Amino acid sequence: MSRQRAVLALDQGTTGSTALVVASDGRILGRGYSEFTQHFPRPGRVEHDAEEIWRVTRRVARAALDDAGREARLEAIGIANQRETVVLWDRASLEPVCRAIVWQDRRTASICAELRRGGHESEVRRRTGLVLDPYFSGTKLTWLFRERPELRAAAEAGDLAAGTIDAWLVARLTGGAVHATDHTNASRTLLYDLHRKAWDPSLADLLEVPAGILPEVRSSSGDFGIARGEHLGREVPVAGVVGDQQAALFGQGCVRAGRAKVTYGTGAFLLLHTGQEVVPSENGLLTTLACDARGGPAYALEGSIFSAGASVQWLRDGLGILEHAAESEERAREVADNAGVYFVPAFVGLGAPHWIPEARGTVVGITRGTTASHLARAALESMAYGTADVIRAMEEDAGLATGELRADGGAARNRWLMQFQADVLGVPVRRAPRVETTALGAAGLAGIAAGIWPDGEALAASSGDPEIYSPAMGSKERDALIAGWERAVAAARSWASEGDPPGQV
């Protein structure tokens, strides 16, 4: 039996690591997955053990290769990663010097406020396409160096390296031979000039970050060194690196201007490809780097909803009213409507298009008749409403009407949610034939460098036919539901203040 040309895709996410062995014909030959520990040391703080992430990622990679067996001829590795999470490590030992600060973490809200008071918001936004929010990587490094001066001294001495999770995994895979990231991850740091496509020394000075700790920025499809044989049992080129949401955009075949996708994960992330045009946002969105058809830099508008699937996880793990996340679909179908119950899952603040880090989760409309099924339905509805908010903002910024939304991620398996999303948007939702498009995008970028696929559209075509959900809701009902959601968001906004919410230190 001839072996299939294949790529190992490492999708390192917020709550777990997935590894897929993807064949040249789009088939998944092998698979591995494992969750890892989430650390919540204080309200609003979220941390990961970077060493545990490395161990788990290496373990699931080996599991996927074992699962593929002799059917696969492995030619490259592609990495997709949770983007704004920051790792700081010792260059010599490759050991992390502190826990990674996760993209969800809000501890730098006061630093962001300080920068805004200093009048830096507009210039930072012009250069980076981002807003001053704790979501992004740069102020996390500011916080670390202020809190631990010994780390600053080590960084200035050249002893430390910093990066997002992709750079951390590249360093570990290559035994420290390569310290590099790609343009999509670099563009999420508040340290990268969107127009020049390079690190900005003045932004590094503003955020008090020693520029020498930053990785080299490379094309998403290309040379990121060789993974050492001791890790995977063979030496393999690392040929693709991309932030998870841009990976999903690429995996969905959104490689030309005008195509949009949403990925439902812990959060929900929407990107609209704008080609080679930098589109500034007037509606609370981000301008960010994405990939063209062959992995080179292009641009996109992005809206990030911090908590999406996290709301269902909270119903399962925090309240215990669901045994498993998939049960939410059954519960939503048990009730005829939401009975006026709305859930704004602002566990770690409101992201696009509101950007209120102090906001917190809010449930409104509860009566004695409210059941667990109403809460489950409200959690699912919140994903669709938040997505609709961002799509409307994108349409206004880019001057276009979205004719279709491509959907992927774990919650895209929920057929009730997909239909409700189409109903609320009033346009078809196209669910990817494989919801793991993040890993597929990483595989594609590596595979293009290895000569397996010619471009992103060929990669997407190899995955099969999508499932289409067409809107079936009348405009009157849609408008009433959206009006209720907007009232609920207003209630969540009213809880926010300039300082920490009551009870938080």
Short mmCIF file of C-alpha atoms in Angstrom, two decimals:
data_model
loop_
_atom_site.label_atom_id
_atom_site.label_comp_id
_atom_site.label_asym_id
_atom_site.label_seq_id
_atom_site.Cartn_x
_atom_site.Cartn_y
_atom_site.Cartn_z
CA MET A 1 0.00 0.00 0.00
CA SER A 2 1.41 3.39 -1.02
CA ARG A 3 1.58 5.92 1.74
CA GLN A 4 -0.26 9.25 1.53
CA ARG A 5 1.65 12.52 1.59
CA ALA A 6 0.57 14.13 4.86
CA VAL A 7 1.01 17.04 7.26
CA LEU A 8 0.87 17.02 11.05
CA ALA A 9 -1.32 19.90 12.23
CA LEU A 10 -0.92 21.06 15.83
CA ASP A 11 -3.90 23.12 16.98
CA GLN A 12 -2.97 24.47 20.39
CA GLY A 13 -6.16 25.98 21.83
CA THR A 14 -7.24 27.66 25.03
CA THR A 15 -8.45 24.56 26.85
CA GLY A 16 -6.78 21.73 24.94
CA SER A 17 -4.36 20.66 22.23
CA THR A 18 -5.43 18.80 19.09
CA ALA A 19 -3.17 17.04 16.61
CA LEU A 20 -4.37 15.85 13.21
CA VAL A 21 -2.52 14.00 10.48
CA VAL A 22 -4.04 15.42 7.29
CA ALA A 23 -3.58 13.60 3.97
CA SER A 24 -3.15 15.33 0.62
CA ASP A 25 -6.73 14.33 -0.32
CA GLY A 26 -8.10 16.05 2.83
CA ARG A 27 -8.72 12.89 4.84
CA ILE A 28 -7.85 12.79 8.54
CA LEU A 29 -5.50 9.83 8.95
CA GLY A 30 -4.72 10.26 12.62
CA ARG A 31 -5.95 12.24 15.59
CA GLY A 32 -4.96 13.08 19.16
CA TYR A 33 -6.49 15.41 21.76
CA SER A 34 -6.03 16.31 25.40
CA GLU A 35 -7.17 19.08 27.70
CA PHE A 36 -4.79 20.82 30.07
CA THR A 37 -5.11 22.75 33.32
CA GLN A 38 -6.71 26.17 33.55
CA HIS A 39 -5.44 28.37 36.39
CA PHE A 40 -7.59 31.18 37.85
CA PRO A 41 -5.44 32.66 40.64
CA ARG A 42 -7.70 35.70 41.17
CA PRO A 43 -10.91 37.08 39.66
CA GLY A 44 -10.23 38.25 36.12
CA ARG A 45 -6.92 36.38 35.88
CA VAL A 46 -6.34 33.35 33.66
CA GLU A 47 -3.02 31.51 33.40
CA HIS A 48 -1.54 28.42 31.75
CA ASP A 49 1.52 26.33 32.55
CA ALA A 50 3.49 26.63 29.29
CA GLU A 51 5.53 23.54 30.13
CA GLU A 52 2.31 21.54 30.51
CA ILE A 53 1.11 22.87 27.13
CA TRP A 54 4.35 21.64 25.55
CA ARG A 55 4.06 18.19 27.17
CA VAL A 56 0.40 17.82 26.17
CA THR A 57 1.02 19.03 22.61
CA ARG A 58 3.92 16.63 22.12
CA ARG A 59 1.85 13.77 23.56
CA VAL A 60 -1.15 14.34 21.27
CA ALA A 61 1.19 14.73 18.28
CA ARG A 62 2.65 11.31 18.97
CA ALA A 63 -0.84 9.89 19.46
CA ALA A 64 -1.98 11.25 16.09
CA LEU A 65 1.09 9.82 14.34
CA ASP A 66 0.53 6.45 16.02
CA ASP A 67 -3.12 6.58 14.93
CA ALA A 68 -2.10 7.26 11.32
CA GLY A 69 0.40 4.43 11.41
CA ARG A 70 2.17 3.58 8.17
CA GLU A 71 -0.57 5.13 6.02
CA ALA A 72 0.99 8.58 6.27
CA ARG A 73 4.22 9.90 4.76
CA LEU A 74 4.79 12.90 7.00
CA GLU A 75 6.32 15.85 5.16
CA ALA A 76 5.70 18.91 7.34
CA ILE A 77 4.28 20.31 10.57
CA GLY A 78 1.83 23.20 10.77
CA ILE A 79 1.01 25.05 13.98
CA ALA A 80 -2.12 27.02 14.85
CA ASN A 81 -2.34 28.59 18.28
CA GLN A 82 -4.34 30.62 20.78
CA ARG A 83 -2.96 33.97 19.79
CA GLU A 84 -2.56 36.63 22.46
CA THR A 85 -1.38 34.31 25.25
CA VAL A 86 2.18 35.28 26.28
CA VAL A 87 5.05 32.98 27.27
CA LEU A 88 8.39 34.16 28.71
CA TRP A 89 11.19 31.60 28.80
CA ASP A 90 14.89 31.15 29.44
CA ARG A 91 16.79 31.03 26.15
CA ALA A 92 19.38 28.51 27.39
CA SER A 93 17.23 26.02 29.28
CA LEU A 94 13.97 26.59 27.31
CA GLU A 95 12.12 26.61 30.62
CA PRO A 96 9.31 29.12 31.22
CA VAL A 97 10.15 31.64 33.94
CA CYS A 98 6.51 32.23 34.92
CA ARG A 99 3.06 31.02 33.99
CA ALA A 100 1.72 32.08 30.61
CA ILE A 101 -0.80 34.93 30.79
CA VAL A 102 -3.84 33.91 28.73
CA TRP A 103 -5.67 36.06 26.19
CA GLN A 104 -8.76 36.03 28.44
CA ASP A 105 -6.84 37.59 31.34
CA ARG A 106 -7.96 41.10 32.36
CA ARG A 107 -5.25 42.10 34.84
CA THR A 108 -3.86 44.81 32.58
CA ALA A 109 -7.06 46.87 32.39
CA SER A 110 -5.45 49.58 34.54
CA ILE A 111 -2.36 49.70 32.28
CA CYS A 112 -4.60 50.12 29.24
CA ALA A 113 -6.49 52.89 31.02
CA GLU A 114 -3.18 54.57 31.90
CA LEU A 115 -2.14 54.53 28.23
CA ARG A 116 -5.50 55.95 27.17
CA ARG A 117 -5.21 58.75 29.71
CA GLY A 118 -1.77 59.46 28.27
CA GLY A 119 -3.36 60.10 24.88
CA HIS A 120 -1.85 57.08 23.11
CA GLU A 121 -5.02 55.30 21.94
CA SER A 122 -5.37 56.86 18.49
CA GLU A 123 -1.72 56.42 17.51
CA VAL A 124 -1.63 52.83 18.78
CA ARG A 125 -4.77 52.09 16.81
CA ARG A 126 -3.41 53.72 13.66
CA ARG A 127 -0.20 51.70 13.77
CA THR A 128 -1.49 48.34 15.00
CA GLY A 129 -5.16 48.20 13.99
CA LEU A 130 -5.93 47.22 17.58
CA VAL A 131 -7.51 48.90 20.59
CA LEU A 132 -5.91 49.35 23.99
CA ASP A 133 -7.43 46.34 25.72
CA PRO A 134 -6.07 43.66 28.10
CA TYR A 135 -6.89 41.07 25.41
CA PHE A 136 -3.65 41.75 23.54
CA SER A 137 -0.14 40.53 24.33
CA GLY A 138 1.87 43.69 24.78
CA THR A 139 0.46 44.97 28.06
CA LYS A 140 0.81 41.48 29.55
CA LEU A 141 4.56 41.84 29.10
CA THR A 142 4.37 45.36 30.55
CA TRP A 143 2.69 43.93 33.64
CA LEU A 144 5.23 41.11 34.04
CA PHE A 145 8.21 43.44 33.83
CA ARG A 146 6.68 45.93 36.26
CA GLU A 147 5.75 43.25 38.78
CA ARG A 148 9.01 41.34 38.53
CA PRO A 149 11.99 43.65 37.91
CA GLU A 150 14.35 40.64 37.91
CA LEU A 151 12.66 39.43 34.72
CA ARG A 152 13.24 42.80 33.09
CA ALA A 153 16.93 42.65 34.03
CA ALA A 154 17.22 39.14 32.56
CA ALA A 155 15.39 40.21 29.40
CA GLU A 156 17.63 43.24 28.92
CA ALA A 157 20.67 40.99 29.42
CA GLY A 158 19.48 38.79 26.53
CA ASP A 159 18.73 35.77 28.71
CA LEU A 160 14.98 35.60 28.04
CA ALA A 161 12.80 35.11 24.98
CA ALA A 162 9.15 36.03 24.66
CA GLY A 163 6.42 35.03 22.28
CA THR A 164 2.93 33.78 21.77
CA ILE A 165 2.27 30.06 21.98
CA ASP A 166 3.38 29.43 18.39
CA ALA A 167 6.84 30.84 19.08
CA TRP A 168 7.03 28.78 22.28
CA LEU A 169 6.20 25.54 20.44
CA VAL A 170 8.60 26.34 17.60
CA ALA A 171 11.37 26.94 20.15
CA ARG A 172 10.69 23.64 21.90
CA LEU A 173 10.30 21.61 18.71
CA THR A 174 13.56 22.96 17.26
CA GLY A 175 15.50 22.71 20.52
CA GLY A 176 15.85 26.49 20.70
CA ALA A 177 17.34 26.79 17.20
CA VAL A 178 14.50 29.03 15.98
CA HIS A 179 12.83 31.95 17.75
CA ALA A 180 10.17 33.01 15.26
CA THR A 181 6.52 33.85 14.82
CA ASP A 182 4.35 34.72 11.82
CA HIS A 183 2.70 37.97 10.76
CA THR A 184 -0.78 36.95 11.99
CA ASN A 185 0.39 36.36 15.55
CA ALA A 186 2.71 39.36 15.55
CA SER A 187 -0.20 41.59 14.56
CA ARG A 188 -1.99 40.73 17.84
CA THR A 189 0.62 42.10 20.20
CA LEU A 190 0.23 45.92 20.17
CA LEU A 191 3.91 45.92 19.20
CA TYR A 192 3.65 45.38 15.43
CA ASP A 193 3.18 48.02 12.74
CA LEU A 194 0.34 46.84 10.52
CA HIS A 195 1.43 48.96 7.56
CA ARG A 196 5.18 48.29 7.60
CA LYS A 197 4.66 44.64 8.64
CA ALA A 198 7.43 44.88 11.23
CA TRP A 199 7.99 45.30 14.98
CA ASP A 200 7.69 48.96 15.98
CA PRO A 201 10.50 50.15 18.32
CA SER A 202 8.43 53.14 19.50
CA LEU A 203 5.58 50.86 20.57
CA ALA A 204 8.04 48.59 22.39
CA ASP A 205 9.33 51.67 24.25
CA LEU A 206 5.78 52.80 25.04
CA LEU A 207 4.91 49.40 26.53
CA GLU A 208 8.29 49.10 28.28
CA VAL A 209 9.12 45.88 26.41
CA PRO A 210 12.80 45.18 25.55
CA ALA A 211 12.71 44.71 21.77
CA GLY A 212 15.41 42.02 21.88
CA ILE A 213 13.06 39.47 23.44
CA LEU A 214 10.70 39.47 20.44
CA PRO A 215 10.78 36.70 17.81
CA GLU A 216 11.64 37.08 14.15
CA VAL A 217 8.50 37.52 12.01
CA ARG A 218 8.19 35.13 9.05
CA SER A 219 5.58 34.30 6.41
CA SER A 220 2.85 31.94 7.65
CA SER A 221 3.85 29.37 5.04
CA GLY A 222 7.60 28.77 4.99
CA ASP A 223 10.65 27.75 6.99
CA PHE A 224 10.37 27.57 10.79
CA GLY A 225 13.19 25.10 11.31
CA ILE A 226 13.33 21.36 11.86
CA ALA A 227 11.54 19.56 14.68
CA ARG A 228 14.09 17.37 16.42
CA GLY A 229 13.73 13.62 16.08
CA GLU A 230 13.58 13.08 19.83
CA HIS A 231 10.15 14.72 19.97
CA LEU A 232 8.21 12.88 17.26
CA GLY A 233 10.49 9.97 16.41
CA ARG A 234 11.71 11.61 13.22
CA GLU A 235 12.98 14.97 12.02
CA VAL A 236 10.24 16.97 10.28
CA PRO A 237 10.23 20.54 8.89
CA VAL A 238 8.01 23.05 10.68
CA ALA A 239 6.57 24.75 7.59
CA GLY A 240 3.46 26.61 8.72
CA VAL A 241 2.60 28.90 11.65
CA VAL A 242 -0.60 30.90 12.01
CA GLY A 243 -2.90 32.32 14.68
CA ASP A 244 -5.90 30.12 15.25
CA GLN A 245 -8.55 32.43 13.82
CA GLN A 246 -6.58 33.25 10.70
CA ALA A 247 -5.96 29.50 10.38
CA ALA A 248 -9.71 28.89 10.38
CA LEU A 249 -10.20 31.69 7.83
CA PHE A 250 -7.64 30.00 5.58
CA GLY A 251 -9.05 26.51 6.21
CA GLN A 252 -12.51 27.74 5.19
CA GLY A 253 -11.13 28.93 1.86
CA CYS A 254 -11.61 32.60 2.79
CA VAL A 255 -8.50 33.78 0.97
CA ARG A 256 -10.06 36.60 -1.07
CA ALA A 257 -11.70 39.90 -0.17
CA GLY A 258 -15.34 39.68 0.86
CA ARG A 259 -15.38 36.21 2.43
CA ALA A 260 -16.25 35.91 6.12
CA LYS A 261 -16.19 33.18 8.75
CA VAL A 262 -17.05 32.64 12.40
CA THR A 263 -15.33 30.13 14.65
CA TYR A 264 -17.24 29.10 17.77
CA GLY A 265 -14.88 28.02 20.50
CA THR A 266 -14.36 29.24 24.05
CA GLY A 267 -14.97 32.62 22.44
CA ALA A 268 -16.42 33.39 19.02
CA PHE A 269 -14.22 34.96 16.39
CA LEU A 270 -15.32 36.56 13.14
CA LEU A 271 -13.02 37.58 10.33
CA LEU A 272 -13.80 39.29 7.05
CA HIS A 273 -11.03 39.07 4.45
CA THR A 274 -10.27 42.47 2.89
CA GLY A 275 -7.44 41.42 0.55
CA GLN A 276 -4.49 43.81 0.35
CA GLU A 277 -6.53 46.74 1.65
CA VAL A 278 -6.12 47.99 5.22
CA VAL A 279 -9.67 48.81 6.31
CA PRO A 280 -9.75 50.91 9.50
CA SER A 281 -12.79 50.31 11.70
CA GLU A 282 -15.14 52.96 13.02
CA ASN A 283 -17.32 50.35 14.75
CA GLY A 284 -15.18 48.72 17.41
CA LEU A 285 -13.57 46.09 15.18
CA LEU A 286 -9.91 45.26 14.70
CA THR A 287 -7.79 45.45 11.57
CA THR A 288 -5.45 42.50 11.53
CA LEU A 289 -3.14 40.44 9.33
CA ALA A 290 -4.46 37.34 7.59
CA CYS A 291 -3.17 35.12 4.77
CA ASP A 292 -3.51 35.31 1.03
CA ALA A 293 -4.06 32.17 -1.03
CA ARG A 294 -0.45 31.01 -0.55
CA GLY A 295 0.14 32.14 3.02
CA GLY A 296 1.57 35.57 2.37
CA PRO A 297 0.32 38.59 4.35
CA ALA A 298 -3.13 40.01 3.60
CA TYR A 299 -5.61 41.96 5.72
CA ALA A 300 -8.88 41.30 7.50
CA LEU A 301 -11.40 42.88 9.83
CA GLU A 302 -11.96 40.94 13.03
CA GLY A 303 -14.45 40.94 15.83
CA SER A 304 -13.79 38.86 18.94
CA ILE A 305 -16.50 37.74 21.34
CA PHE A 306 -14.64 36.74 24.49
CA SER A 307 -17.14 34.19 25.81
CA ALA A 308 -19.25 31.99 23.52
CA GLY A 309 -18.84 28.26 24.14
CA ALA A 310 -17.64 29.30 27.59
CA SER A 311 -21.26 30.05 28.48
CA VAL A 312 -22.28 26.45 27.80
CA GLN A 313 -19.21 25.21 29.68
CA TRP A 314 -20.29 27.31 32.66
CA LEU A 315 -23.78 25.79 32.61
CA ARG A 316 -22.11 22.36 32.59
CA ASP A 317 -19.20 22.88 35.01
CA GLY A 318 -20.30 25.84 37.12
CA LEU A 319 -24.01 25.21 37.57
CA GLY A 320 -24.19 21.50 36.77
CA ILE A 321 -27.41 21.81 34.74
CA LEU A 322 -25.87 20.09 31.71
CA GLU A 323 -24.03 16.78 31.76
CA HIS A 324 -22.21 17.56 28.53
CA ALA A 325 -22.08 20.51 26.15
CA ALA A 326 -23.94 18.71 23.35
CA GLU A 327 -26.98 18.44 25.65
CA SER A 328 -27.56 22.17 25.13
CA GLU A 329 -29.11 21.48 21.70
CA GLU A 330 -31.67 19.07 23.16
CA ARG A 331 -32.48 21.53 25.97
CA ALA A 332 -32.94 24.43 23.53
CA ARG A 333 -35.46 22.36 21.52
CA GLU A 334 -37.48 21.59 24.67
CA VAL A 335 -38.85 25.15 24.92
CA ALA A 336 -40.88 27.04 22.33
CA ASP A 337 -39.03 30.32 22.85
CA ASN A 338 -36.63 32.04 25.23
CA ALA A 339 -39.50 33.25 27.49
CA GLY A 340 -37.79 36.65 27.67
CA VAL A 341 -34.57 35.24 29.17
CA TYR A 342 -31.33 36.70 27.79
CA PHE A 343 -27.80 35.75 28.84
CA VAL A 344 -24.87 38.12 28.18
CA PRO A 345 -21.81 35.92 28.90
CA ALA A 346 -19.37 38.73 29.70
CA PHE A 347 -17.37 36.57 32.11
CA VAL A 348 -14.16 38.44 31.25
CA GLY A 349 -15.65 41.62 29.81
CA LEU A 350 -17.31 42.54 26.53
CA GLY A 351 -15.24 42.37 23.36
CA ALA A 352 -16.20 43.66 19.91
CA PRO A 353 -17.94 45.88 19.13
CA HIS A 354 -18.34 47.16 22.72
CA TRP A 355 -14.88 46.76 24.33
CA ILE A 356 -15.83 47.07 28.00
CA PRO A 357 -13.32 45.01 30.03
CA GLU A 358 -15.12 45.76 33.33
CA ALA A 359 -18.46 44.26 32.20
CA ARG A 360 -19.46 40.93 33.73
CA GLY A 361 -21.89 38.15 32.87
CA THR A 362 -25.55 39.10 33.14
CA VAL A 363 -28.78 37.09 32.94
CA VAL A 364 -32.02 39.05 32.63
CA GLY A 365 -35.69 38.18 32.33
CA ILE A 366 -35.76 35.37 34.91
CA THR A 367 -39.14 34.44 36.39
CA ARG A 368 -40.39 31.53 38.49
CA GLY A 369 -41.19 29.85 35.19
CA THR A 370 -37.57 29.95 34.00
CA THR A 371 -36.07 26.47 33.60
CA ALA A 372 -32.65 25.02 32.90
CA SER A 373 -33.77 24.64 29.29
CA HIS A 374 -34.43 28.37 29.03
CA LEU A 375 -30.92 29.08 30.33
CA ALA A 376 -29.41 26.62 27.86
CA ARG A 377 -31.33 28.22 25.02
CA ALA A 378 -30.30 31.70 26.18
CA ALA A 379 -26.64 30.61 26.20
CA LEU A 380 -26.88 29.38 22.61
CA GLU A 381 -28.83 32.44 21.50
CA SER A 382 -26.14 34.70 22.96
CA MET A 383 -23.59 33.27 20.51
CA ALA A 384 -25.85 34.11 17.57
CA TYR A 385 -26.71 37.61 18.80
CA GLY A 386 -23.07 38.47 19.47
CA THR A 387 -22.13 37.21 16.01
CA ALA A 388 -24.88 39.34 14.44
CA ASP A 389 -23.57 42.42 16.31
CA VAL A 390 -20.12 41.93 14.82
CA ILE A 391 -21.37 41.16 11.30
CA ARG A 392 -23.41 44.38 11.26
CA ALA A 393 -20.32 46.35 12.32
CA MET A 394 -18.22 44.67 9.60
CA GLU A 395 -20.78 45.47 6.93
CA GLU A 396 -20.76 49.13 7.90
CA ASP A 397 -16.96 49.39 8.03
CA ALA A 398 -16.29 47.52 4.79
CA GLY A 399 -19.30 48.90 2.91
CA LEU A 400 -20.68 45.51 1.92
CA ALA A 401 -23.62 43.24 2.65
CA THR A 402 -22.62 39.78 3.85
CA GLY A 403 -24.33 37.25 1.62
CA GLU A 404 -23.14 34.21 3.53
CA LEU A 405 -21.34 33.30 6.74
CA ARG A 406 -19.00 30.30 6.94
CA ALA A 407 -19.04 28.60 10.34
CA ASP A 408 -16.76 26.19 12.14
CA GLY A 409 -15.58 25.28 15.64
CA GLY A 410 -17.03 22.92 18.20
CA ALA A 411 -20.41 24.65 18.59
CA ALA A 412 -20.96 24.51 14.83
CA ARG A 413 -21.95 20.89 15.41
CA ASN A 414 -25.06 22.23 17.15
CA ARG A 415 -27.72 22.23 14.42
CA TRP A 416 -30.15 24.28 16.51
CA LEU A 417 -27.54 27.01 16.88
CA MET A 418 -26.69 26.99 13.16
CA GLN A 419 -30.33 27.45 12.21
CA PHE A 420 -30.87 30.17 14.81
CA GLN A 421 -27.71 31.92 13.61
CA ALA A 422 -29.04 31.97 10.05
CA ASP A 423 -32.41 33.23 11.31
CA VAL A 424 -30.91 36.09 13.32
CA LEU A 425 -28.55 37.13 10.51
CA GLY A 426 -31.10 36.74 7.73
CA VAL A 427 -28.46 35.12 5.46
CA PRO A 428 -27.38 31.50 4.91
CA VAL A 429 -24.85 29.92 7.24
CA ARG A 430 -22.43 27.51 5.59
CA ARG A 431 -21.11 24.95 8.06
CA ALA A 432 -17.75 23.49 7.13
CA PRO A 433 -17.73 19.77 6.32
CA ARG A 434 -15.12 19.44 9.07
CA VAL A 435 -15.49 21.78 12.01
CA GLU A 436 -11.75 21.50 12.78
CA THR A 437 -10.84 24.09 10.17
CA THR A 438 -8.26 25.68 12.46
CA ALA A 439 -6.10 22.57 12.26
CA LEU A 440 -6.90 22.23 8.56
CA GLY A 441 -5.68 25.77 7.92
CA ALA A 442 -2.42 25.10 9.74
CA ALA A 443 -2.00 21.89 7.75
CA GLY A 444 -2.68 23.74 4.51
CA LEU A 445 -0.10 26.44 5.12
CA ALA A 446 2.54 23.83 5.92
CA GLY A 447 1.41 21.71 2.99
CA ILE A 448 1.71 24.61 0.55
CA ALA A 449 5.33 25.12 1.64
CA ALA A 450 5.90 21.37 1.17
CA GLY A 451 4.28 21.35 -2.28
CA ILE A 452 1.26 19.25 -1.27
CA TRP A 453 -1.45 21.83 -2.12
CA PRO A 454 -1.11 24.74 -4.58
CA ASP A 455 -3.17 27.21 -2.53
CA GLY A 456 -5.85 27.69 0.12
CA GLU A 457 -8.81 27.20 -2.20
CA ALA A 458 -7.51 23.81 -3.29
CA LEU A 459 -7.12 22.88 0.37
CA ALA A 460 -10.72 23.85 1.18
CA ALA A 461 -12.05 21.96 -1.85
CA SER A 462 -10.38 18.77 -0.61
CA SER A 463 -12.50 18.79 2.54
CA GLY A 464 -15.87 18.00 0.95
CA ASP A 465 -19.26 19.72 0.71
CA PRO A 466 -20.56 22.12 3.40
CA GLU A 467 -23.98 21.97 5.10
CA ILE A 468 -26.14 25.04 4.35
CA TYR A 469 -28.66 26.55 6.82
CA SER A 470 -31.07 29.04 5.25
CA PRO A 471 -32.97 31.68 7.28
CA ALA A 472 -36.60 30.79 8.06
CA MET A 473 -37.56 33.49 10.60
CA GLY A 474 -39.71 36.49 9.77
CA SER A 475 -38.26 39.98 10.09
CA LYS A 476 -40.75 41.02 12.80
CA GLU A 477 -39.72 38.16 15.11
CA ARG A 478 -36.04 38.74 14.31
CA ASP A 479 -36.25 42.43 15.16
CA ALA A 480 -38.04 41.73 18.45
CA LEU A 481 -35.42 39.20 19.53
CA ILE A 482 -32.56 41.52 18.65
CA ALA A 483 -34.22 44.38 20.55
CA GLY A 484 -34.38 42.16 23.64
CA TRP A 485 -30.71 41.29 23.26
CA GLU A 486 -29.76 44.95 23.00
CA ARG A 487 -31.62 45.66 26.26
CA ALA A 488 -29.72 42.81 27.92
CA VAL A 489 -26.37 44.18 26.70
CA ALA A 490 -27.34 47.59 28.05
CA ALA A 491 -27.92 45.94 31.46
CA ALA A 492 -24.45 44.35 31.33
CA ARG A 493 -22.91 47.68 30.36
CA SER A 494 -24.57 49.41 33.30
CA TRP A 495 -22.77 47.05 35.69
CA ALA A 496 -19.40 48.17 34.38
CA SER A 497 -17.56 51.05 36.00
CA GLU A 498 -14.21 52.74 35.69
CA GLY A 499 -12.78 50.57 38.45
CA ASP A 500 -13.08 46.90 39.31
CA PRO A 501 -16.59 45.45 39.76
CA PRO A 502 -17.77 45.19 43.38
CA GLY A 503 -16.16 42.26 45.19
CA GLN A 504 -13.11 42.15 42.89
CA VAL A 505 -9.70 43.21 44.12
#
